[in-house]
CSV table of C-alpha atoms in Angstrom, one decimal:
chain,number,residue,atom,x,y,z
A,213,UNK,CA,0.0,0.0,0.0
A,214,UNK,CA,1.3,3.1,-1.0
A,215,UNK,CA,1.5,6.6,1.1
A,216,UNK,CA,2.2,4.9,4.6
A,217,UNK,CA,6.0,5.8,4.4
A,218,UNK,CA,7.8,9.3,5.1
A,219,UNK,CA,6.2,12.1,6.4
A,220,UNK,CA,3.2,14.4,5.9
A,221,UNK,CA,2.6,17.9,5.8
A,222,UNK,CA,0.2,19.0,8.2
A,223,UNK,CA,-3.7,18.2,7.1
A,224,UNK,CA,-2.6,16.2,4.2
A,225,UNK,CA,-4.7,13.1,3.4
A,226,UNK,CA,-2.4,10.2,1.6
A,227,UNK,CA,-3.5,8.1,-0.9
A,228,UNK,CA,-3.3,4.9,-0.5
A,229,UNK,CA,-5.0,1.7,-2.7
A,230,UNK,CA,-6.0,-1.8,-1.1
A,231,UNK,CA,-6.4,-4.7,-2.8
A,232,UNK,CA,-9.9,-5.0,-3.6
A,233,UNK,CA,-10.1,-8.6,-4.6
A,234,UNK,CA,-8.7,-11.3,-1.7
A,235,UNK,CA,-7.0,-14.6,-3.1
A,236,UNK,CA,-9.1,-17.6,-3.5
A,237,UNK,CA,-6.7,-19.5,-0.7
A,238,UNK,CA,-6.4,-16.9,1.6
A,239,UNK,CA,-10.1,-16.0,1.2
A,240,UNK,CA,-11.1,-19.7,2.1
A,241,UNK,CA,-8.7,-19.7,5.1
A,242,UNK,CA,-9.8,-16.1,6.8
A,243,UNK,CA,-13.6,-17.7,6.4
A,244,UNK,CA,-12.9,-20.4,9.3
A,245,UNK,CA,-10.2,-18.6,11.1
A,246,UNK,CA,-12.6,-16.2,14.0
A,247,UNK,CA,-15.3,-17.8,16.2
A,248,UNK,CA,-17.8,-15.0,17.7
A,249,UNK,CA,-19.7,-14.6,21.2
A,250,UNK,CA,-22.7,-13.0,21.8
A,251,UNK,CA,-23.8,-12.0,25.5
A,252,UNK,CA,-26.0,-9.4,26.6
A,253,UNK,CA,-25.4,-6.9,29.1
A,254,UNK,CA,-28.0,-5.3,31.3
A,255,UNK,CA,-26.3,-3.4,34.1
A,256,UNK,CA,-27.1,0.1,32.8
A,257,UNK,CA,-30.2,-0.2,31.0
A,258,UNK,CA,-33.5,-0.9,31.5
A,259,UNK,CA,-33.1,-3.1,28.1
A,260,UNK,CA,-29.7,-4.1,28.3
A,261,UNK,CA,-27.2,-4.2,24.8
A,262,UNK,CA,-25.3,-6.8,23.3
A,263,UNK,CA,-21.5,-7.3,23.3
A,264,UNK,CA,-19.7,-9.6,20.7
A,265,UNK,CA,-16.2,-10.9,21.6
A,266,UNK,CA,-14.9,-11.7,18.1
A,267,UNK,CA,-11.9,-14.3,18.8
A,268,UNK,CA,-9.5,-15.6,16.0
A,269,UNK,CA,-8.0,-19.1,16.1
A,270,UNK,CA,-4.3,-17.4,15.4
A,271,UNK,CA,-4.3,-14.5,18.9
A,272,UNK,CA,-0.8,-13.5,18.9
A,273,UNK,CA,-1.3,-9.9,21.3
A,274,UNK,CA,-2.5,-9.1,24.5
A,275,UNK,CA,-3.9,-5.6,23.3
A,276,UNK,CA,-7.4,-5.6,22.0
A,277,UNK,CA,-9.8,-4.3,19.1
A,278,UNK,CA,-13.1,-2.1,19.8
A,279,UNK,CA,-15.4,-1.2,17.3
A,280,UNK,CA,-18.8,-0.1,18.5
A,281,UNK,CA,-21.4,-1.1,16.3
A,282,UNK,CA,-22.3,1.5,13.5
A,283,UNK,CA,-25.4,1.0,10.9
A,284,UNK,CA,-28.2,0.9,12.8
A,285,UNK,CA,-26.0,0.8,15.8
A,286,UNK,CA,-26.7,-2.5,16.3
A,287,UNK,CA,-24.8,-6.0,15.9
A,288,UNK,CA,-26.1,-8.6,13.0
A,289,UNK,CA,-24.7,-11.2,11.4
A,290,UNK,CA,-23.7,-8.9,8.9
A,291,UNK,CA,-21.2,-6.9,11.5
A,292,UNK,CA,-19.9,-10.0,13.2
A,293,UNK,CA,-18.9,-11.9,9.8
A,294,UNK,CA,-16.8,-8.7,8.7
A,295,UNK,CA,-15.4,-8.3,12.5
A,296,UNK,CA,-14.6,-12.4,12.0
A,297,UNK,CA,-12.6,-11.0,8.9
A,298,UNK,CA,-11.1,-8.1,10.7
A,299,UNK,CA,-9.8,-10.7,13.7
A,300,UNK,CA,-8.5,-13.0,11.7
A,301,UNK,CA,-6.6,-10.8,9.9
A,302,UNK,CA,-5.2,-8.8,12.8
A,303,UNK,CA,-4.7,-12.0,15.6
A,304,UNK,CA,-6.5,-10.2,17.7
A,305,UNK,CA,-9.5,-10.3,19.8
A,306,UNK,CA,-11.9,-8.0,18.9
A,307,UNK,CA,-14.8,-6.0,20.7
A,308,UNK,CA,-18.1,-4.9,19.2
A,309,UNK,CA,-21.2,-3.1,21.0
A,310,UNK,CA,-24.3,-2.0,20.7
A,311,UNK,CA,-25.5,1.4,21.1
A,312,UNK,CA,-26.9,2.4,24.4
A,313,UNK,CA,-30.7,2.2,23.8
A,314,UNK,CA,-30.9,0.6,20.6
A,315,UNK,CA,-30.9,-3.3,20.2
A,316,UNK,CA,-32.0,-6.2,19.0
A,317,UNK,CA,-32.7,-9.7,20.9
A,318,UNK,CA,-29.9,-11.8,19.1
A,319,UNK,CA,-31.8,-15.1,19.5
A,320,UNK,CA,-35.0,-14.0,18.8
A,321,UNK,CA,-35.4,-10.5,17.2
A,322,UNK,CA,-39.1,-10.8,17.9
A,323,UNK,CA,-38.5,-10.7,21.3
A,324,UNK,CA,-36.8,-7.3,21.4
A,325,UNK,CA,-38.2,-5.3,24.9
A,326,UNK,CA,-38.8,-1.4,23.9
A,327,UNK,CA,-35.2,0.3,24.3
A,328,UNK,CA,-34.8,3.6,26.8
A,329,UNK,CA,-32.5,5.9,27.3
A,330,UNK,CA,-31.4,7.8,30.5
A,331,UNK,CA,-33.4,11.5,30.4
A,332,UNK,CA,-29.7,12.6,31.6
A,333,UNK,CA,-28.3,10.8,28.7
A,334,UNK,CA,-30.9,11.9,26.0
A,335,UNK,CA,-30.4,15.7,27.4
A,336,UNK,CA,-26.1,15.0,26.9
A,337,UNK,CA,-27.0,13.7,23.4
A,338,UNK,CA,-28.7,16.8,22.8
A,339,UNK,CA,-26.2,18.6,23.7
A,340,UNK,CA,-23.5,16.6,21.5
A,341,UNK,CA,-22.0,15.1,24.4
A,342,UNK,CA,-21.7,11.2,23.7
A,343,UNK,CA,-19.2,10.3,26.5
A,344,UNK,CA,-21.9,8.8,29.2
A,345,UNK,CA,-23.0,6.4,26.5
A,346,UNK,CA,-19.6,5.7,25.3
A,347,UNK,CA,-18.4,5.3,29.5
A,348,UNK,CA,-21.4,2.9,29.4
A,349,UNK,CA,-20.3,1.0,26.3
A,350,UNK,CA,-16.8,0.3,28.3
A,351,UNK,CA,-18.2,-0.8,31.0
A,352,UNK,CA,-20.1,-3.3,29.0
A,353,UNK,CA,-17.1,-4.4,27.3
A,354,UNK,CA,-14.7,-4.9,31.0
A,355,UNK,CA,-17.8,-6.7,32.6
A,356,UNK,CA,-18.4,-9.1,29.4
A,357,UNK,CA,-14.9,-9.6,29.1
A,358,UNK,CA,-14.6,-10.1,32.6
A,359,UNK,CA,-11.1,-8.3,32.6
A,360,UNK,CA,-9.9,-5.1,32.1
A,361,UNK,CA,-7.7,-5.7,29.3
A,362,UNK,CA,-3.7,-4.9,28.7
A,363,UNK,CA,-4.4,-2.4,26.1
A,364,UNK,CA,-6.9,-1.7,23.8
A,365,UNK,CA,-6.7,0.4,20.1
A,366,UNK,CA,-10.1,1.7,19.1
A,367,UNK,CA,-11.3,1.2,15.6
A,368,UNK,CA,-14.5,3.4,15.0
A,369,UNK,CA,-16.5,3.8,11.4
A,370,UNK,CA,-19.4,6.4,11.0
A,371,UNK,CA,-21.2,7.1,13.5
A,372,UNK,CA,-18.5,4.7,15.1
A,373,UNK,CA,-15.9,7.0,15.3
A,374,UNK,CA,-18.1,9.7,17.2
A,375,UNK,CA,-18.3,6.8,20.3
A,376,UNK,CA,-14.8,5.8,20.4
A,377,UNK,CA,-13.9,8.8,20.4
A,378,UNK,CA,-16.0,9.5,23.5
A,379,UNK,CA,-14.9,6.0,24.9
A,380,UNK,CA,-11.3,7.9,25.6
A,381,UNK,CA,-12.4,9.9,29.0
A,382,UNK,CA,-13.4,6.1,30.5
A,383,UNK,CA,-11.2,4.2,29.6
A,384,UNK,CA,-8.8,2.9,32.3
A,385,UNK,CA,-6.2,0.5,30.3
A,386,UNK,CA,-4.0,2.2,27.9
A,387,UNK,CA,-4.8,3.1,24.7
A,388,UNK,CA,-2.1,2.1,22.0
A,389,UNK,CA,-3.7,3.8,19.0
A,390,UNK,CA,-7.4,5.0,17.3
A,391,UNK,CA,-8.6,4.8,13.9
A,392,UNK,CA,-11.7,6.6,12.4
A,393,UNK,CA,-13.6,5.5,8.9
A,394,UNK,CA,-15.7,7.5,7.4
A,395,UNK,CA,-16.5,9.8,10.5
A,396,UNK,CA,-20.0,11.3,9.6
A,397,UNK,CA,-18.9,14.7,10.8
A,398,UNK,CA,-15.9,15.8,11.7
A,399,UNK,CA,-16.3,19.1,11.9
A,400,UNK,CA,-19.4,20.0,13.3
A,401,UNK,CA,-22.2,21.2,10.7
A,402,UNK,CA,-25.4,22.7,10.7
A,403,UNK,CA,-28.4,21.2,11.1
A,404,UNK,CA,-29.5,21.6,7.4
A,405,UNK,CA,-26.1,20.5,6.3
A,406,UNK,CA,-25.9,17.1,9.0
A,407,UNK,CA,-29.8,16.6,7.3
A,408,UNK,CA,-28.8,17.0,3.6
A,409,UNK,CA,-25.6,13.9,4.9
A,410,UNK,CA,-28.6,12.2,6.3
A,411,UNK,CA,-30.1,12.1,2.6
A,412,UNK,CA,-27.5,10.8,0.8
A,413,UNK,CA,-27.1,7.7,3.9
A,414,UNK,CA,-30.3,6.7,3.4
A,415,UNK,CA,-30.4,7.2,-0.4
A,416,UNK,CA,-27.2,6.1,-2.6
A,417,UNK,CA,-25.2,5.1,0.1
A,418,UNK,CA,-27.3,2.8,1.2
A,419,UNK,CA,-27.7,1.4,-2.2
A,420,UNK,CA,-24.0,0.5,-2.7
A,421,UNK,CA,-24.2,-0.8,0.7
A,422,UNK,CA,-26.4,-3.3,-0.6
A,423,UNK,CA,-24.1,-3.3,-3.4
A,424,UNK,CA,-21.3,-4.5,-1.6
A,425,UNK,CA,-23.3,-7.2,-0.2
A,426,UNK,CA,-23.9,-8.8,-3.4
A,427,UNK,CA,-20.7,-8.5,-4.9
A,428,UNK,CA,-19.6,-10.6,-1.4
A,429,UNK,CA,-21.8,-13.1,-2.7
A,430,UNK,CA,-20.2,-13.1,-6.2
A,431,UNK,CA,-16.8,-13.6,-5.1
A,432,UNK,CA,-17.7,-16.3,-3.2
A,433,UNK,CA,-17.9,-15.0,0.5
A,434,UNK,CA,-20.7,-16.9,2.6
A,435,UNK,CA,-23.9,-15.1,1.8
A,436,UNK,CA,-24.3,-12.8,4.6
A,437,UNK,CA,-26.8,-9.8,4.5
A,438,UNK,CA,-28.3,-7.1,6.5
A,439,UNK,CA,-31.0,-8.6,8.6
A,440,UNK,CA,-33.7,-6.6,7.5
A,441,UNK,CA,-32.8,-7.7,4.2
A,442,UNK,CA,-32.9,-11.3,5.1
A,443,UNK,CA,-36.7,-11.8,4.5
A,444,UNK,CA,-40.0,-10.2,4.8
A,445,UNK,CA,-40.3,-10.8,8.4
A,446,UNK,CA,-37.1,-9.8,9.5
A,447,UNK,CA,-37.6,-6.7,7.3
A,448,UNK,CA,-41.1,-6.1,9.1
A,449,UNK,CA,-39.4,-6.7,12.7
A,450,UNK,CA,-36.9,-3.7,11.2
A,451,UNK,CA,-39.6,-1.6,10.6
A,452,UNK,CA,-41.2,-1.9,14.1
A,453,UNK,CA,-37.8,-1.5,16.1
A,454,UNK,CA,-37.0,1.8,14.4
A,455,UNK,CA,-40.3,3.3,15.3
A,456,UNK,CA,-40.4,6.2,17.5
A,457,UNK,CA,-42.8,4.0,19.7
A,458,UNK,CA,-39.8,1.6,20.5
A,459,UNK,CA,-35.9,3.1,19.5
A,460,UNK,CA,-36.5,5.7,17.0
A,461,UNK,CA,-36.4,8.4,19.6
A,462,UNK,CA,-32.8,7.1,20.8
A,463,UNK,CA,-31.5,7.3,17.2
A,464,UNK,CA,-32.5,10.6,16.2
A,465,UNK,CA,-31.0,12.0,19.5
A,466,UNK,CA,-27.8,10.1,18.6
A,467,UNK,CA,-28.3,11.6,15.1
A,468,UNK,CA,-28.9,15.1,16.3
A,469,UNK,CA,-26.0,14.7,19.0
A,470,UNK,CA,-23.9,14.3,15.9
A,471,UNK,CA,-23.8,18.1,15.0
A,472,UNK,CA,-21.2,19.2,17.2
A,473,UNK,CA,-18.7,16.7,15.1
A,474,UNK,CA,-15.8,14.9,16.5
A,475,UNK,CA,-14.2,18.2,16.4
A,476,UNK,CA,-16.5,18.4,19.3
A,477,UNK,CA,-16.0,15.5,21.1
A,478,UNK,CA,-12.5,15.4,20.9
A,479,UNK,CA,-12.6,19.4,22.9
A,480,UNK,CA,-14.4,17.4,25.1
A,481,UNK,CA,-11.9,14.4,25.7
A,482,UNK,CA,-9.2,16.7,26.4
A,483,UNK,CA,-11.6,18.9,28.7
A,484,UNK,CA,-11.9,15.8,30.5
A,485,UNK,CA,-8.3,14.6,31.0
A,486,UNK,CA,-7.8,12.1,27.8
A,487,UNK,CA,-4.1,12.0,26.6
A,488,UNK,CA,-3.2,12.6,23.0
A,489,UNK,CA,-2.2,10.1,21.2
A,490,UNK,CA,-1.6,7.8,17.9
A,491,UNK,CA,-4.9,8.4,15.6
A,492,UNK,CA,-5.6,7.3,12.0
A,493,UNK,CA,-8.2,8.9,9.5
A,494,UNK,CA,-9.9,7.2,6.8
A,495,UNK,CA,-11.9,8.4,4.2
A,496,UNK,CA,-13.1,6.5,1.1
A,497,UNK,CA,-12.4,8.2,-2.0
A,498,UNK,CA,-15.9,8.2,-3.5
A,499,UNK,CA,-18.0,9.2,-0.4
A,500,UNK,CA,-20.4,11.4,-0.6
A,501,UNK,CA,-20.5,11.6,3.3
A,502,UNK,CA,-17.1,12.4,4.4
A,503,UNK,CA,-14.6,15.4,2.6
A,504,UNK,CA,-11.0,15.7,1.4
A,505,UNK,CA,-12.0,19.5,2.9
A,506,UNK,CA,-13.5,18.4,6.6
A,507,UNK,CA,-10.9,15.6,7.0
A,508,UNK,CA,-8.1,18.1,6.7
A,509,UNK,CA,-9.5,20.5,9.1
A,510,UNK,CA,-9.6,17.2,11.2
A,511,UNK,CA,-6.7,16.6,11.2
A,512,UNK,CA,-5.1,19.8,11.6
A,513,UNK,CA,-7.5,20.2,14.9
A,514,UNK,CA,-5.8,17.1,16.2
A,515,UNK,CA,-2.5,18.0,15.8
A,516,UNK,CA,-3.1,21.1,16.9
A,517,UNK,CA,-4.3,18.9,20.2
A,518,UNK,CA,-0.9,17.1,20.3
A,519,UNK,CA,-1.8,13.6,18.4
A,520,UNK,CA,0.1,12.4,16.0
A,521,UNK,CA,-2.2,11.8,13.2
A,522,UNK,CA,-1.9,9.8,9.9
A,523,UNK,CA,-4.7,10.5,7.1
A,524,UNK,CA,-6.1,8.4,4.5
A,525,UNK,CA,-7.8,8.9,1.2
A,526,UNK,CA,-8.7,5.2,0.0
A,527,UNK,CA,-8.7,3.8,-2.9
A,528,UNK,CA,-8.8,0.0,-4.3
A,529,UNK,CA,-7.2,-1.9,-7.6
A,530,UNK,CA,-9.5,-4.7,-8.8
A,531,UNK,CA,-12.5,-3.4,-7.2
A,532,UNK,CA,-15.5,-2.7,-9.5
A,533,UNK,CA,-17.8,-0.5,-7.4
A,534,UNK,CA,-16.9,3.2,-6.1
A,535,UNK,CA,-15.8,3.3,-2.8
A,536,UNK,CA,-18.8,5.0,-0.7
A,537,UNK,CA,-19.3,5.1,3.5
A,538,UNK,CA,-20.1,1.6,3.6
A,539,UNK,CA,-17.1,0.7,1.7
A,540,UNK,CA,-16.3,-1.9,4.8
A,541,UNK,CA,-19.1,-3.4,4.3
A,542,UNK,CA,-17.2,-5.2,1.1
A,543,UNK,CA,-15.5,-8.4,3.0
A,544,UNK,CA,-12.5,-7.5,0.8
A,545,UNK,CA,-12.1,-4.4,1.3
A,546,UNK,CA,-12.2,-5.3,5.1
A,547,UNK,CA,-9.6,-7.3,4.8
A,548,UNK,CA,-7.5,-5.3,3.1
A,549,UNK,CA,-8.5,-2.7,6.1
A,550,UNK,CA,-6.8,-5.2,8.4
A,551,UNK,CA,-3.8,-5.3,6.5
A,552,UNK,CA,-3.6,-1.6,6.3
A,553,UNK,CA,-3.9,-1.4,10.2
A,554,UNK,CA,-0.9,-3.8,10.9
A,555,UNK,CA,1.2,-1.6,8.7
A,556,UNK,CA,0.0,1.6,10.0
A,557,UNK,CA,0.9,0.0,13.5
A,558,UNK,CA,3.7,-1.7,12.9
C-alpha cells in the first residue's frame, strides 16, 4: 500500500490503494479462522445491549480491538462476519457493542423489549455530548470480558468513530492507537447541512451498501446480508424496532448529537483529562458523506491537540464498485483494512 512511508505535511490526506479482490486461498482460510460470542449486558439499561467478543484461532497480542457497532447501531450477522474478517486478519481479539438504547434480541429479534435511554443521557446527546453512552459501552465491554484488558486500540466507522472517540475519557487500560472511517462529521455542521448527509445515507449510500453485499456473494464470501434484508419478516421486525414507539427516539437523539462533530468530542476528551495520542483517519475516495476539505480540518484540529495523526484517502485496484461510507461493508475491502492497520501500527 502506497503513502504509509515518510512524512506528511500538516492536514494532508495520503492516498493509498487496497487490494480490492482477496485470493481464492487466503479467502477460504480467513472464512474459518474467528469464532464470535454473543452476551448481553443489562447493568445500565432498562433493556440491556449486546456485546460480541470476536476471537481468532491465530491471537498473537494481549492488546485488544473495539469497534462499537455503527449502521443501525446494532450488531447482526452482517457486522460479526466482517469483524470475524477483521480478527482473523489482525490475531487479535476483537470488541463490538451495541448502542446504548438501541438493540435487537440476538436469538430472537421478535422478542426485542422497547429500548430507553437515560433522560440525563438523552439531554447530553442533545447537547453533542456522547461520552456517558460511550463510558457505558466500556463498562459493557470490562464486565463481558470479565477483565480489564492490557491495552486496547479503538477502531471506530461512521457514526462509530463519534463513540470511540467518547470512549477515551473512560477508559482505564492504555490506549495504543485510534482509527476513524468514514466519520459522519468531523467538523461540526449545521443542522440543514448534517440533514442533507442524512439524505445521501439513506439514499445512494445505502444502495452500494447493498451493493457490496452482493458483490460478497459473487466472489464467493458466505452469503451474509443485513437482517432486514434477510426476509419479509425480519424486514417487518426492522420496521417496528425503528419506530419512534420503540428506538426511533434514541437514534435521532444520537443523530442530532452528531452536530457538534468529532471536532467536538474530541474538545471534550481533552476537557476531560484524555491524553493525545496515535490516531488514524480514513476516508473513502468516492464518499459522498465524508470530505478531502472536513478531514483536513480534522486533522489539523488534532495535531493542533498534540496527536500524532496519519490521514487516509482510499482507494482499491480490482474493485469494480466506487468506494462510498459503507465501503467496509465489502468483506474484501475489510480485509485489506486489516492489513492496512498492521502496517499503519507496525
Amino acid at each position: 500500500m502506497s503513502g504509509l512511508i515518510g512524512d506528511r505535511p500538516p492536514g494532508r490526506l495520503e492516498d493509498v490503494d487496497f487490494e480490492g479482490d482477496v485470493v481464492e486461498g487466503r479467502r477460504e482460510e480467513l472464512m474459518h479462522a474467528a469464532n464470535f460470542t454473543v452476551r448481553r449486558w443489562a447493568s445500565g439499561t432498562p433493556d440491556g445491549m449486546n456485546v460480541a467478543i470476536i476471537e481468532p484461532v491465530s491471537n498473537r497480542h494481549d492488546d485488544i480491538v473495539i469497534m462499537p457497532a455503527s449502521h443501525d447501531y446494532r450488531i447482526d450477522r452482517l457486522l460479526l462476519h466482517r469483524l470475524q474478517l477483521l480478527a482473523a486478519v489482525l490475531q487479535r481479539r476483537v470488541v463490538t457493542v451495541e448502542s446504548p438504547g438501541i438493540t435487537m434480541d440476538f436469538v430472537d429479534p421478535r422478542a426485542t423489549r422497547p429500548a430507553a435511554l437515560d433522560p440525563h443521557m438523552i439531554r447530553s446527546l442533545h447537547r453533542g455530548d456522547f461520552t456517558p453512552l460511550a463510558a457505558m459501552q466500556w463498562n459493557a465491554v470490562k464486565e463481558v470480558l470479565g477483565y480489564t484488558p492490557a491495552a486496547v486500540r479503538l477502531v471506530g466507522e461512521s457514526l462509530g468513530a463519534q463513540f470511540s472517540m467518547s470512549m477515551l475519557p473512560a477508559i482505564d487500560s492504555p490506549v495504543l492507537s485510534v482509527d476513524l472511517v468514514e466519520a459522519v462529521n468531523p467538523n461540526g455542521l449545521a443542522a440543514l447541512e448534517l440533514a442533507r448527509h442524512g439524505w445521501h445515507l439513506r439514499r445512494g449510500e445505502e444502495s452500494l451498501r447493498m451493493q457490496y453485499v452482493d458483490l460478497n456473494a459473487m466472489r464467493g464470501w458466505p452469503v451474509i446480508t443485513s437482517f432486514e434484508r434477510s426476509s419479509p419478516e425480519n424486514a417487518s421486525i426492522d420496521r417496528e424496532l425503528k419506530s419512534w414507539r420503540l428506538q426511533g427516539r434514541a437514534a435521532f437523539a444520537m443523530a442530532w448529537g452528531l452536530r457538534s462533530g468529532i471536532v467536538g468530542t474530541l474538545r471534550a476528551t481533552v476537557a476531560a483529562g484524555a491524553e493525545p495520542g496515535d490516531l488514524g483517519l480514513w476516508r473513502m475516495r468516492d464518499s459522498r458523506v465524508s470530505s478531502m476539505d472536513s478531514s483536513r480540518l480534522l486533522l489539523d484540529e488534532l495535531e493542533r491537540a498534540g496527536w500524532s495523526t496519519r490521514g487516509f484517502n482510499v482507494g482499491a485496484k480490482l474493485f469494480p464498485l466506487p468506494l462510498g461510507h459503507h465501503a467496509l461493508t465489502s468483506f474484501d475491502l475489510m480485509v485489506a483494512f486489516g492489513d492496512a492497520l498492521i502496517r499503519r501500527w507496525d
